């Protein structure tokens, strides 16, 4: 059997008679031959690998996203290579360079800041199809996000409707799309209700439990503390709860509380914590599909932007505020 014939079968070329193709496949199975992936990559100009860059794989919701991406890509014949950056700028640059050097076929990326022109330039310079996850710039790339503005609007409006007026929001830096959207939803709820709010307690600076703890501790020590707190970060709720516990504040009698992403922690606490949630599995599936169609050339040239819905889940951690004694 000619070497060229075997090569065409292994390469998936169509110009091989069905009978010969089947004979080659049976022979390959009998001898246990395994194609050299590196040689195939050099010949076909594709590595069948996808890079996935995330900032904190320990966040349960992000783990669900990663698993969904991996499942979708594997079904399409790709291997997913995962990189965790911890939001470290130097690591982000290093991972972009590494994946580009390894000729990865595409990247799904969420990085620490959208306001970094050098990082934006580095993304472009890879020359690799890229999908941004929960980041809205650079706009030249496909992006997939959750509707954080809508979710935060619904949560804030719920608190306003049951009588709260002094509501605090703790969320990430405005350099991140999710934080900007949450701030916008929070402000819009007050604006549409025609109510004033205190900009000083719309706090943006980090998504971590540590940041949530420090800010909640300061809020609860204020002579005029908020009657409700919106914990606007995937990892933030445990830190806010710690500050509440240290202060001896009762939820919901003295303080209403809403979290983000509806982790099991929120549902099974006593009282269960109200939450804004969205489908990380669906986000992962769609992010992978966006990238795969960009890799195979079936996507339109224009960058695409998908926004998935969020929903507010009301639970016992929200109640009308107590009247303070005069």
PDB file of C-alpha atoms in Angstrom:
ATOM      1  CA  UNK A   1       0.000   0.000   0.000  1.00  0.00           C
ATOM      2  CA  UNK A   2       1.433   3.359  -1.044  1.00  0.00           C
ATOM      3  CA  UNK A   3       2.627   5.714   1.703  1.00  0.00           C
ATOM      4  CA  UNK A   4       0.797   8.565  -0.024  1.00  0.00           C
ATOM      5  CA  UNK A   5      -2.518   6.684   0.189  1.00  0.00           C
ATOM      6  CA  UNK A   6      -2.111   6.094   3.932  1.00  0.00           C
ATOM      7  CA  UNK A   7      -1.191   9.750   4.386  1.00  0.00           C
ATOM      8  CA  UNK A   8      -4.328  10.911   2.567  1.00  0.00           C
ATOM      9  CA  UNK A   9      -6.538   8.708   4.753  1.00  0.00           C
ATOM     10  CA  UNK A  10      -4.899   9.959   7.960  1.00  0.00           C
ATOM     11  CA  UNK A  11      -5.222  13.545   6.744  1.00  0.00           C
ATOM     12  CA  UNK A  12      -8.939  13.159   6.082  1.00  0.00           C
ATOM     13  CA  UNK A  13      -8.688  13.858   2.347  1.00  0.00           C
ATOM     14  CA  UNK A  14     -11.715  12.894   0.239  1.00  0.00           C
ATOM     15  CA  UNK A  15      -9.886  11.652  -2.869  1.00  0.00           C
ATOM     16  CA  UNK A  16      -9.557   8.059  -1.609  1.00  0.00           C
ATOM     17  CA  UNK A  17     -11.877   5.240  -2.702  1.00  0.00           C
ATOM     18  CA  UNK A  18     -14.163   4.012   0.142  1.00  0.00           C
ATOM     19  CA  UNK A  19     -12.853   0.439  -0.088  1.00  0.00           C
ATOM     20  CA  UNK A  20      -9.216   1.494   0.121  1.00  0.00           C
ATOM     21  CA  UNK A  21     -10.013   3.917   2.979  1.00  0.00           C
ATOM     22  CA  UNK A  22     -11.601   1.092   4.993  1.00  0.00           C
ATOM     23  CA  UNK A  23      -8.666  -1.226   4.299  1.00  0.00           C
ATOM     24  CA  UNK A  24      -6.205   1.422   5.522  1.00  0.00           C
ATOM     25  CA  UNK A  25      -8.215   1.981   8.702  1.00  0.00           C
ATOM     26  CA  UNK A  26      -8.369  -1.735   9.516  1.00  0.00           C
ATOM     27  CA  UNK A  27      -4.615  -2.064   8.989  1.00  0.00           C
ATOM     28  CA  UNK A  28      -3.992   0.929  11.292  1.00  0.00           C
ATOM     29  CA  UNK A  29      -6.131  -0.692  14.006  1.00  0.00           C
ATOM     30  CA  UNK A  30      -4.340  -4.030  13.664  1.00  0.00           C
ATOM     31  CA  UNK A  31      -0.844  -2.591  14.030  1.00  0.00           C
ATOM     32  CA  UNK A  32      -1.849  -0.066  16.707  1.00  0.00           C
ATOM     33  CA  UNK A  33      -0.455   2.857  14.773  1.00  0.00           C
ATOM     34  CA  UNK A  34      -0.817   6.300  16.463  1.00  0.00           C
ATOM     35  CA  UNK A  35      -0.356   9.365  14.200  1.00  0.00           C
ATOM     36  CA  UNK A  36       2.266  11.900  15.261  1.00  0.00           C
ATOM     37  CA  UNK A  37       0.235  14.937  16.367  1.00  0.00           C
ATOM     38  CA  UNK A  38       3.147  17.346  15.921  1.00  0.00           C
ATOM     39  CA  UNK A  39       3.780  16.183  12.363  1.00  0.00           C
ATOM     40  CA  UNK A  40       0.072  16.442  11.552  1.00  0.00           C
ATOM     41  CA  UNK A  41      -0.029  19.964  12.974  1.00  0.00           C
ATOM     42  CA  UNK A  42       2.895  21.040  10.801  1.00  0.00           C
ATOM     43  CA  UNK A  43       1.274  19.549   7.717  1.00  0.00           C
ATOM     44  CA  UNK A  44      -2.252  20.849   8.306  1.00  0.00           C
ATOM     45  CA  UNK A  45      -1.288  24.205   9.821  1.00  0.00           C
ATOM     46  CA  UNK A  46      -3.476  23.563  12.900  1.00  0.00           C
ATOM     47  CA  UNK A  47      -2.643  22.217  16.361  1.00  0.00           C
ATOM     48  CA  UNK A  48      -6.224  21.314  17.363  1.00  0.00           C
ATOM     49  CA  UNK A  49      -5.599  23.096  20.657  1.00  0.00           C
ATOM     50  CA  UNK A  50      -7.458  25.974  22.296  1.00  0.00           C
ATOM     51  CA  UNK A  51      -6.091  28.134  25.090  1.00  0.00           C
ATOM     52  CA  UNK A  52      -8.338  29.188  27.963  1.00  0.00           C
ATOM     53  CA  UNK A  53      -7.016  32.000  30.173  1.00  0.00           C
ATOM     54  CA  UNK A  54      -8.919  32.701  33.415  1.00  0.00           C
ATOM     55  CA  UNK A  55      -8.059  34.779  36.466  1.00  0.00           C
ATOM     56  CA  UNK A  56      -9.114  32.426  39.297  1.00  0.00           C
ATOM     57  CA  UNK A  57      -9.971  28.784  38.695  1.00  0.00           C
ATOM     58  CA  UNK A  58     -10.824  28.303  42.393  1.00  0.00           C
ATOM     59  CA  UNK A  59     -14.095  30.233  41.926  1.00  0.00           C
ATOM     60  CA  UNK A  60     -16.765  27.491  41.602  1.00  0.00           C
ATOM     61  CA  UNK A  61     -18.748  29.361  38.953  1.00  0.00           C
ATOM     62  CA  UNK A  62     -15.641  29.787  36.783  1.00  0.00           C
ATOM     63  CA  UNK A  63     -14.897  26.085  37.174  1.00  0.00           C
ATOM     64  CA  UNK A  64     -18.339  25.353  35.710  1.00  0.00           C
ATOM     65  CA  UNK A  65     -17.543  27.672  32.806  1.00  0.00           C
ATOM     66  CA  UNK A  66     -14.206  25.940  32.168  1.00  0.00           C
ATOM     67  CA  UNK A  67     -15.791  22.474  32.191  1.00  0.00           C
ATOM     68  CA  UNK A  68     -18.424  23.609  29.709  1.00  0.00           C
ATOM     69  CA  UNK A  69     -15.810  25.089  27.342  1.00  0.00           C
ATOM     70  CA  UNK A  70     -13.747  21.926  27.569  1.00  0.00           C
ATOM     71  CA  UNK A  71     -16.702  19.649  26.818  1.00  0.00           C
ATOM     72  CA  UNK A  72     -17.777  21.679  23.776  1.00  0.00           C
ATOM     73  CA  UNK A  73     -14.251  21.889  22.375  1.00  0.00           C
ATOM     74  CA  UNK A  74     -13.493  18.213  22.951  1.00  0.00           C
ATOM     75  CA  UNK A  75     -16.660  17.274  21.072  1.00  0.00           C
ATOM     76  CA  UNK A  76     -15.277  19.285  18.149  1.00  0.00           C
ATOM     77  CA  UNK A  77     -11.902  17.498  18.317  1.00  0.00           C
ATOM     78  CA  UNK A  78      -9.884  20.120  20.205  1.00  0.00           C
ATOM     79  CA  UNK A  79      -7.778  19.896  23.350  1.00  0.00           C
ATOM     80  CA  UNK A  80      -8.180  22.767  25.829  1.00  0.00           C
ATOM     81  CA  UNK A  81      -5.083  24.111  27.595  1.00  0.00           C
ATOM     82  CA  UNK A  82      -5.937  26.012  30.780  1.00  0.00           C
ATOM     83  CA  UNK A  83      -3.960  28.898  32.255  1.00  0.00           C
ATOM     84  CA  UNK A  84      -4.769  30.559  35.583  1.00  0.00           C
ATOM     85  CA  UNK A  85      -3.323  34.069  35.976  1.00  0.00           C
ATOM     86  CA  UNK A  86      -4.590  35.312  39.337  1.00  0.00           C
ATOM     87  CA  UNK A  87      -5.145  38.641  37.574  1.00  0.00           C
ATOM     88  CA  UNK A  88      -1.365  39.155  37.437  1.00  0.00           C
ATOM     89  CA  UNK A  89      -0.535  41.377  34.460  1.00  0.00           C
ATOM     90  CA  UNK A  90       2.870  39.802  33.822  1.00  0.00           C
ATOM     91  CA  UNK A  91       1.376  36.315  33.857  1.00  0.00           C
ATOM     92  CA  UNK A  92      -1.326  37.412  31.415  1.00  0.00           C
ATOM     93  CA  UNK A  93       1.278  38.725  28.979  1.00  0.00           C
ATOM     94  CA  UNK A  94       3.326  35.557  29.425  1.00  0.00           C
ATOM     95  CA  UNK A  95       0.378  33.284  28.703  1.00  0.00           C
ATOM     96  CA  UNK A  96      -0.569  35.206  25.560  1.00  0.00           C
ATOM     97  CA  UNK A  97       3.014  34.893  24.306  1.00  0.00           C
ATOM     98  CA  UNK A  98       3.195  31.194  25.179  1.00  0.00           C
ATOM     99  CA  UNK A  99      -0.053  30.295  23.437  1.00  0.00           C
ATOM    100  CA  UNK A 100       0.940  32.298  20.353  1.00  0.00           C
ATOM    101  CA  UNK A 101       4.344  30.569  20.201  1.00  0.00           C
ATOM    102  CA  UNK A 102       2.685  27.166  20.503  1.00  0.00           C
ATOM    103  CA  UNK A 103       0.448  28.078  17.541  1.00  0.00           C
ATOM    104  CA  UNK A 104      -2.736  27.512  19.495  1.00  0.00           C
ATOM    105  CA  UNK A 105      -5.702  27.645  17.111  1.00  0.00           C
ATOM    106  CA  UNK A 106      -7.745  30.018  19.292  1.00  0.00           C
ATOM    107  CA  UNK A 107      -8.083  31.605  22.722  1.00  0.00           C
ATOM    108  CA  UNK A 108     -10.871  32.277  25.213  1.00  0.00           C
ATOM    109  CA  UNK A 109      -9.662  34.984  27.570  1.00  0.00           C
ATOM    110  CA  UNK A 110     -10.732  36.830  30.691  1.00  0.00           C
ATOM    111  CA  UNK A 111      -8.070  39.181  32.035  1.00  0.00           C
ATOM    112  CA  UNK A 112      -7.534  41.558  34.951  1.00  0.00           C
ATOM    113  CA  UNK A 113      -8.191  44.925  33.347  1.00  0.00           C
ATOM    114  CA  UNK A 114      -9.854  46.325  30.248  1.00  0.00           C
ATOM    115  CA  UNK A 115      -8.033  49.636  30.587  1.00  0.00           C
ATOM    116  CA  UNK A 116      -4.578  48.365  29.670  1.00  0.00           C
ATOM    117  CA  UNK A 117      -3.610  49.448  26.113  1.00  0.00           C
ATOM    118  CA  UNK A 118      -0.499  47.263  26.139  1.00  0.00           C
ATOM    119  CA  UNK A 119      -2.565  44.178  26.929  1.00  0.00           C
ATOM    120  CA  UNK A 120      -5.079  45.085  24.214  1.00  0.00           C
ATOM    121  CA  UNK A 121      -2.207  45.396  21.746  1.00  0.00           C
ATOM    122  CA  UNK A 122      -0.801  42.044  22.862  1.00  0.00           C
ATOM    123  CA  UNK A 123      -4.143  40.362  22.213  1.00  0.00           C
ATOM    124  CA  UNK A 124      -4.216  41.760  18.682  1.00  0.00           C
ATOM    125  CA  UNK A 125      -0.599  40.842  18.002  1.00  0.00           C
ATOM    126  CA  UNK A 126      -1.176  37.141  18.692  1.00  0.00           C
ATOM    127  CA  UNK A 127      -2.916  36.864  15.316  1.00  0.00           C
ATOM    128  CA  UNK A 128      -5.083  34.132  16.858  1.00  0.00           C
ATOM    129  CA  UNK A 129      -8.910  34.046  16.887  1.00  0.00           C
ATOM    130  CA  UNK A 130      -9.975  35.262  20.341  1.00  0.00           C
ATOM    131  CA  UNK A 131     -13.207  35.330  22.331  1.00  0.00           C
ATOM    132  CA  UNK A 132     -13.358  37.578  25.386  1.00  0.00           C
ATOM    133  CA  UNK A 133     -15.306  36.246  28.368  1.00  0.00           C
ATOM    134  CA  UNK A 134     -16.901  38.878  30.644  1.00  0.00           C
ATOM    135  CA  UNK A 135     -14.733  41.570  29.078  1.00  0.00           C
ATOM    136  CA  UNK A 136     -16.093  44.095  26.578  1.00  0.00           C
ATOM    137  CA  UNK A 137     -12.916  45.515  25.056  1.00  0.00           C
ATOM    138  CA  UNK A 138     -11.078  45.427  22.692  1.00  0.00           C
ATOM    139  CA  UNK A 139     -14.254  45.558  20.581  1.00  0.00           C
ATOM    140  CA  UNK A 140     -12.468  43.995  17.591  1.00  0.00           C
ATOM    141  CA  UNK A 141     -12.892  40.565  19.206  1.00  0.00           C
ATOM    142  CA  UNK A 142     -15.962  38.421  19.791  1.00  0.00           C
ATOM    143  CA  UNK A 143     -17.272  38.920  23.347  1.00  0.00           C
ATOM    144  CA  UNK A 144     -19.663  37.046  25.584  1.00  0.00           C
ATOM    145  CA  UNK A 145     -21.045  38.553  28.789  1.00  0.00           C
ATOM    146  CA  UNK A 146     -23.873  38.219  31.280  1.00  0.00           C
ATOM    147  CA  UNK A 147     -26.433  41.007  31.675  1.00  0.00           C
ATOM    148  CA  UNK A 148     -25.063  42.336  34.962  1.00  0.00           C
ATOM    149  CA  UNK A 149     -26.796  45.670  34.512  1.00  0.00           C
ATOM    150  CA  UNK A 150     -30.213  44.049  34.226  1.00  0.00           C
ATOM    151  CA  UNK A 151     -29.588  41.734  37.163  1.00  0.00           C
ATOM    152  CA  UNK A 152     -28.365  44.528  39.413  1.00  0.00           C
ATOM    153  CA  UNK A 153     -31.269  46.749  38.386  1.00  0.00           C
ATOM    154  CA  UNK A 154     -33.771  44.023  39.342  1.00  0.00           C
ATOM    155  CA  UNK A 155     -32.079  43.377  42.706  1.00  0.00           C
ATOM    156  CA  UNK A 156     -31.824  47.061  43.611  1.00  0.00           C
ATOM    157  CA  UNK A 157     -35.382  47.763  42.516  1.00  0.00           C
ATOM    158  CA  UNK A 158     -36.602  44.909  44.720  1.00  0.00           C
ATOM    159  CA  UNK A 159     -34.921  46.463  47.746  1.00  0.00           C
ATOM    160  CA  UNK A 160     -36.348  49.889  46.914  1.00  0.00           C
ATOM    161  CA  UNK A 161     -39.833  48.431  46.459  1.00  0.00           C
ATOM    162  CA  UNK A 162     -39.819  46.900  49.951  1.00  0.00           C
ATOM    163  CA  UNK A 163     -38.774  50.179  51.535  1.00  0.00           C
ATOM    164  CA  UNK A 164     -34.982  50.376  51.523  1.00  0.00           C
ATOM    165  CA  UNK A 165     -33.442  53.721  50.680  1.00  0.00           C
ATOM    166  CA  UNK A 166     -29.862  53.518  51.926  1.00  0.00           C
ATOM    167  CA  UNK A 167     -28.465  50.618  49.911  1.00  0.00           C
ATOM    168  CA  UNK A 168     -24.736  49.920  49.549  1.00  0.00           C
ATOM    169  CA  UNK A 169     -23.139  48.250  46.535  1.00  0.00           C
ATOM    170  CA  UNK A 170     -19.690  46.648  46.794  1.00  0.00           C
ATOM    171  CA  UNK A 171     -18.220  45.573  43.459  1.00  0.00           C
ATOM    172  CA  UNK A 172     -15.089  45.504  41.321  1.00  0.00           C
ATOM    173  CA  UNK A 173     -13.090  48.137  39.519  1.00  0.00           C
ATOM    174  CA  UNK A 174     -14.883  50.138  36.791  1.00  0.00           C
ATOM    175  CA  UNK A 175     -12.096  48.947  34.484  1.00  0.00           C
ATOM    176  CA  UNK A 176     -14.001  45.637  34.325  1.00  0.00           C
ATOM    177  CA  UNK A 177     -17.177  45.382  32.239  1.00  0.00           C
ATOM    178  CA  UNK A 178     -19.145  43.454  34.890  1.00  0.00           C
ATOM    179  CA  UNK A 179     -18.456  46.106  37.536  1.00  0.00           C
ATOM    180  CA  UNK A 180     -19.378  48.959  35.196  1.00  0.00           C
ATOM    181  CA  UNK A 181     -22.614  47.224  34.323  1.00  0.00           C
ATOM    182  CA  UNK A 182     -23.510  46.565  37.964  1.00  0.00           C
ATOM    183  CA  UNK A 183     -22.879  50.188  38.863  1.00  0.00           C
ATOM    184  CA  UNK A 184     -25.076  51.280  35.940  1.00  0.00           C
ATOM    185  CA  UNK A 185     -27.906  48.952  36.976  1.00  0.00           C
ATOM    186  CA  UNK A 186     -27.699  50.148  40.575  1.00  0.00           C
ATOM    187  CA  UNK A 187     -27.868  53.828  39.586  1.00  0.00           C
ATOM    188  CA  UNK A 188     -30.627  53.231  37.042  1.00  0.00           C
ATOM    189  CA  UNK A 189     -32.841  51.612  39.676  1.00  0.00           C
ATOM    190  CA  UNK A 190     -32.630  54.716  41.856  1.00  0.00           C
ATOM    191  CA  UNK A 191     -33.078  57.009  38.864  1.00  0.00           C
ATOM    192  CA  UNK A 192     -36.195  55.261  37.550  1.00  0.00           C
ATOM    193  CA  UNK A 193     -37.667  55.198  41.049  1.00  0.00           C
ATOM    194  CA  UNK A 194     -36.965  58.959  41.196  1.00  0.00           C
ATOM    195  CA  UNK A 195     -35.029  58.526  44.428  1.00  0.00           C
ATOM    196  CA  UNK A 196     -31.672  60.038  45.457  1.00  0.00           C
ATOM    197  CA  UNK A 197     -28.814  57.779  46.509  1.00  0.00           C
ATOM    198  CA  UNK A 198     -25.503  58.224  48.248  1.00  0.00           C
ATOM    199  CA  UNK A 199     -22.679  57.812  45.721  1.00  0.00           C
ATOM    200  CA  UNK A 200     -20.277  57.332  48.639  1.00  0.00           C
ATOM    201  CA  UNK A 201     -21.691  53.855  49.333  1.00  0.00           C
ATOM    202  CA  UNK A 202     -21.494  52.673  45.713  1.00  0.00           C
ATOM    203  CA  UNK A 203     -18.048  51.133  46.263  1.00  0.00           C
ATOM    204  CA  UNK A 204     -15.931  49.742  43.419  1.00  0.00           C
ATOM    205  CA  UNK A 205     -12.437  48.359  43.787  1.00  0.00           C
ATOM    206  CA  UNK A 206     -12.346  44.570  43.930  1.00  0.00           C
ATOM    207  CA  UNK A 207     -14.285  41.325  43.624  1.00  0.00           C
ATOM    208  CA  UNK A 208     -12.541  39.329  46.364  1.00  0.00           C
ATOM    209  CA  UNK A 209     -13.759  38.153  49.749  1.00  0.00           C
ATOM    210  CA  UNK A 210     -11.061  40.293  51.377  1.00  0.00           C
ATOM    211  CA  UNK A 211     -12.272  43.448  49.645  1.00  0.00           C
ATOM    212  CA  UNK A 212     -15.880  42.611  50.524  1.00  0.00           C
ATOM    213  CA  UNK A 213     -14.919  42.104  54.155  1.00  0.00           C
ATOM    214  CA  UNK A 214     -13.027  45.398  54.488  1.00  0.00           C
ATOM    215  CA  UNK A 215     -15.715  47.474  52.790  1.00  0.00           C
ATOM    216  CA  UNK A 216     -18.612  45.842  54.626  1.00  0.00           C
ATOM    217  CA  UNK A 217     -16.797  46.344  57.934  1.00  0.00           C
ATOM    218  CA  UNK A 218     -16.449  50.074  57.207  1.00  0.00           C
ATOM    219  CA  UNK A 219     -20.071  50.376  56.102  1.00  0.00           C
ATOM    220  CA  UNK A 220     -21.408  48.700  59.233  1.00  0.00           C
ATOM    221  CA  UNK A 221     -19.285  50.904  61.493  1.00  0.00           C
ATOM    222  CA  UNK A 222     -20.704  54.060  59.913  1.00  0.00           C
ATOM    223  CA  UNK A 223     -22.978  56.101  62.205  1.00  0.00           C
ATOM    224  CA  UNK A 224     -25.548  55.918  59.400  1.00  0.00           C
ATOM    225  CA  UNK A 225     -25.086  52.365  58.096  1.00  0.00           C
ATOM    226  CA  UNK A 226     -26.916  51.017  55.047  1.00  0.00           C
ATOM    227  CA  UNK A 227     -30.071  48.975  55.535  1.00  0.00           C
ATOM    228  CA  UNK A 228     -29.039  46.648  52.687  1.00  0.00           C
ATOM    229  CA  UNK A 229     -25.826  45.503  50.986  1.00  0.00           C
ATOM    230  CA  UNK A 230     -25.373  44.175  47.460  1.00  0.00           C
ATOM    231  CA  UNK A 231     -22.237  41.976  47.372  1.00  0.00           C
ATOM    232  CA  UNK A 232     -21.260  42.344  43.709  1.00  0.00           C
ATOM    233  CA  UNK A 233     -18.448  39.833  43.182  1.00  0.00           C
ATOM    234  CA  UNK A 234     -18.239  36.066  42.588  1.00  0.00           C
ATOM    235  CA  UNK A 235     -15.946  35.513  45.587  1.00  0.00           C
ATOM    236  CA  UNK A 236     -17.167  38.352  47.772  1.00  0.00           C
ATOM    237  CA  UNK A 237     -20.055  36.942  49.800  1.00  0.00           C
ATOM    238  CA  UNK A 238     -17.996  35.047  52.438  1.00  0.00           C
ATOM    239  CA  UNK A 239     -16.074  38.241  53.278  1.00  0.00           C
ATOM    240  CA  UNK A 240     -19.233  40.311  53.628  1.00  0.00           C
ATOM    241  CA  UNK A 241     -20.807  37.624  55.816  1.00  0.00           C
ATOM    242  CA  UNK A 242     -17.728  37.616  58.043  1.00  0.00           C
ATOM    243  CA  UNK A 243     -18.001  41.377  58.588  1.00  0.00           C
ATOM    244  CA  UNK A 244     -21.712  41.045  59.354  1.00  0.00           C
ATOM    245  CA  UNK A 245     -21.054  38.267  61.865  1.00  0.00           C
ATOM    246  CA  UNK A 246     -18.243  40.191  63.606  1.00  0.00           C
ATOM    247  CA  UNK A 247     -20.505  43.198  63.983  1.00  0.00           C
ATOM    248  CA  UNK A 248     -23.318  41.058  65.372  1.00  0.00           C
ATOM    249  CA  UNK A 249     -25.778  42.302  62.759  1.00  0.00           C
ATOM    250  CA  UNK A 250     -28.851  40.156  62.145  1.00  0.00           C
ATOM    251  CA  UNK A 251     -29.941  39.306  58.592  1.00  0.00           C
ATOM    252  CA  UNK A 252     -32.596  40.247  57.525  1.00  0.00           C
ATOM    253  CA  UNK A 253     -33.876  41.932  60.693  1.00  0.00           C
ATOM    254  CA  UNK A 254     -31.173  44.609  60.721  1.00  0.00           C
ATOM    255  CA  UNK A 255     -29.656  44.256  57.276  1.00  0.00           C
ATOM    256  CA  UNK A 256     -30.856  42.855  53.955  1.00  0.00           C
ATOM    257  CA  UNK A 257     -28.237  41.099  51.832  1.00  0.00           C
ATOM    258  CA  UNK A 258     -27.977  40.049  48.174  1.00  0.00           C
ATOM    259  CA  UNK A 259     -25.119  38.077  46.615  1.00  0.00           C
ATOM    260  CA  UNK A 260     -23.881  37.284  43.109  1.00  0.00           C
ATOM    261  CA  UNK A 261     -23.932  34.084  41.004  1.00  0.00           C
ATOM    262  CA  UNK A 262     -26.065  32.063  43.457  1.00  0.00           C
ATOM    263  CA  UNK A 263     -23.386  29.690  44.745  1.00  0.00           C
ATOM    264  CA  UNK A 264     -24.544  26.779  46.958  1.00  0.00           C
ATOM    265  CA  UNK A 265     -23.273  28.796  49.921  1.00  0.00           C
ATOM    266  CA  UNK A 266     -26.022  31.360  49.282  1.00  0.00           C
ATOM    267  CA  UNK A 267     -28.914  28.928  49.033  1.00  0.00           C
ATOM    268  CA  UNK A 268     -28.084  26.794  52.069  1.00  0.00           C
ATOM    269  CA  UNK A 269     -27.195  29.486  54.600  1.00  0.00           C
ATOM    270  CA  UNK A 270     -29.705  30.464  57.230  1.00  0.00           C
ATOM    271  CA  UNK A 271     -31.335  32.621  56.155  1.00  0.00           C
ATOM    272  CA  UNK A 272     -30.811  31.706  52.482  1.00  0.00           C
ATOM    273  CA  UNK A 273     -29.190  34.616  50.647  1.00  0.00           C
ATOM    274  CA  UNK A 274     -30.996  36.318  47.769  1.00  0.00           C
ATOM    275  CA  UNK A 275     -28.893  36.330  44.614  1.00  0.00           C
ATOM    276  CA  UNK A 276     -28.434  37.477  41.038  1.00  0.00           C
ATOM    277  CA  UNK A 277     -27.653  34.434  38.938  1.00  0.00           C
ATOM    278  CA  UNK A 278     -26.856  33.422  35.382  1.00  0.00           C
ATOM    279  CA  UNK A 279     -25.915  30.241  33.536  1.00  0.00           C
ATOM    280  CA  UNK A 280     -22.132  29.706  33.490  1.00  0.00           C
ATOM    281  CA  UNK A 281     -22.520  26.402  31.648  1.00  0.00           C
ATOM    282  CA  UNK A 282     -24.350  28.148  28.813  1.00  0.00           C
ATOM    283  CA  UNK A 283     -21.751  30.926  28.806  1.00  0.00           C
ATOM    284  CA  UNK A 284     -19.050  28.311  28.348  1.00  0.00           C
ATOM    285  CA  UNK A 285     -20.906  26.506  25.590  1.00  0.00           C
ATOM    286  CA  UNK A 286     -21.552  29.697  23.633  1.00  0.00           C
ATOM    287  CA  UNK A 287     -18.011  31.015  24.142  1.00  0.00           C
ATOM    288  CA  UNK A 288     -16.636  27.787  22.679  1.00  0.00           C
ATOM    289  CA  UNK A 289     -19.064  27.924  19.750  1.00  0.00           C
ATOM    290  CA  UNK A 290     -18.121  31.528  18.991  1.00  0.00           C
ATOM    291  CA  UNK A 291     -14.469  30.550  18.896  1.00  0.00           C
ATOM    292  CA  UNK A 292     -14.929  27.363  16.872  1.00  0.00           C
ATOM    293  CA  UNK A 293     -16.873  29.187  14.154  1.00  0.00           C
ATOM    294  CA  UNK A 294     -14.189  31.870  14.088  1.00  0.00           C
ATOM    295  CA  UNK A 295     -11.485  29.199  13.698  1.00  0.00           C
ATOM    296  CA  UNK A 296     -13.251  27.309  10.899  1.00  0.00           C
ATOM    297  CA  UNK A 297     -14.023  30.531   9.022  1.00  0.00           C
ATOM    298  CA  UNK A 298     -17.811  30.244   9.129  1.00  0.00           C
ATOM    299  CA  UNK A 299     -18.289  33.365  11.285  1.00  0.00           C
ATOM    300  CA  UNK A 300     -19.003  36.792   9.811  1.00  0.00           C
ATOM    301  CA  UNK A 301     -16.051  39.141   9.662  1.00  0.00           C
ATOM    302  CA  UNK A 302     -17.611  41.616  12.102  1.00  0.00           C
ATOM    303  CA  UNK A 303     -16.990  40.989  15.806  1.00  0.00           C
ATOM    304  CA  UNK A 304     -19.959  39.503  17.654  1.00  0.00           C
ATOM    305  CA  UNK A 305     -21.216  40.435  21.123  1.00  0.00           C
ATOM    306  CA  UNK A 306     -23.509  38.083  23.031  1.00  0.00           C
ATOM    307  CA  UNK A 307     -25.182  39.063  26.313  1.00  0.00           C
ATOM    308  CA  UNK A 308     -26.871  36.301  28.319  1.00  0.00           C
ATOM    309  CA  UNK A 309     -29.762  37.081  30.665  1.00  0.00           C
ATOM    310  CA  UNK A 310     -29.517  37.199  34.438  1.00  0.00           C
ATOM    311  CA  UNK A 311     -32.275  36.791  36.990  1.00  0.00           C
ATOM    312  CA  UNK A 312     -32.839  37.957  40.540  1.00  0.00           C
ATOM    313  CA  UNK A 313     -33.731  35.242  43.068  1.00  0.00           C
ATOM    314  CA  UNK A 314     -35.496  36.649  46.125  1.00  0.00           C
ATOM    315  CA  UNK A 315     -34.924  34.793  49.392  1.00  0.00           C
ATOM    316  CA  UNK A 316     -35.281  35.313  53.142  1.00  0.00           C
ATOM    317  CA  UNK A 317     -32.184  37.519  53.419  1.00  0.00           C
ATOM    318  CA  UNK A 318     -34.261  40.449  52.147  1.00  0.00           C
ATOM    319  CA  UNK A 319     -36.925  42.112  54.276  1.00  0.00           C
ATOM    320  CA  UNK A 320     -38.336  45.607  54.746  1.00  0.00           C
ATOM    321  CA  UNK A 321     -35.977  47.788  56.789  1.00  0.00           C
ATOM    322  CA  UNK A 322     -36.567  48.342  60.469  1.00  0.00           C
ATOM    323  CA  UNK A 323     -37.494  51.834  61.503  1.00  0.00           C
ATOM    324  CA  UNK A 324     -34.704  53.387  63.511  1.00  0.00           C
ATOM    325  CA  UNK A 325     -35.541  54.957  66.845  1.00  0.00           C
ATOM    326  CA  UNK A 326     -35.367  58.761  66.790  1.00  0.00           C
TER     327      UNK A 326
END
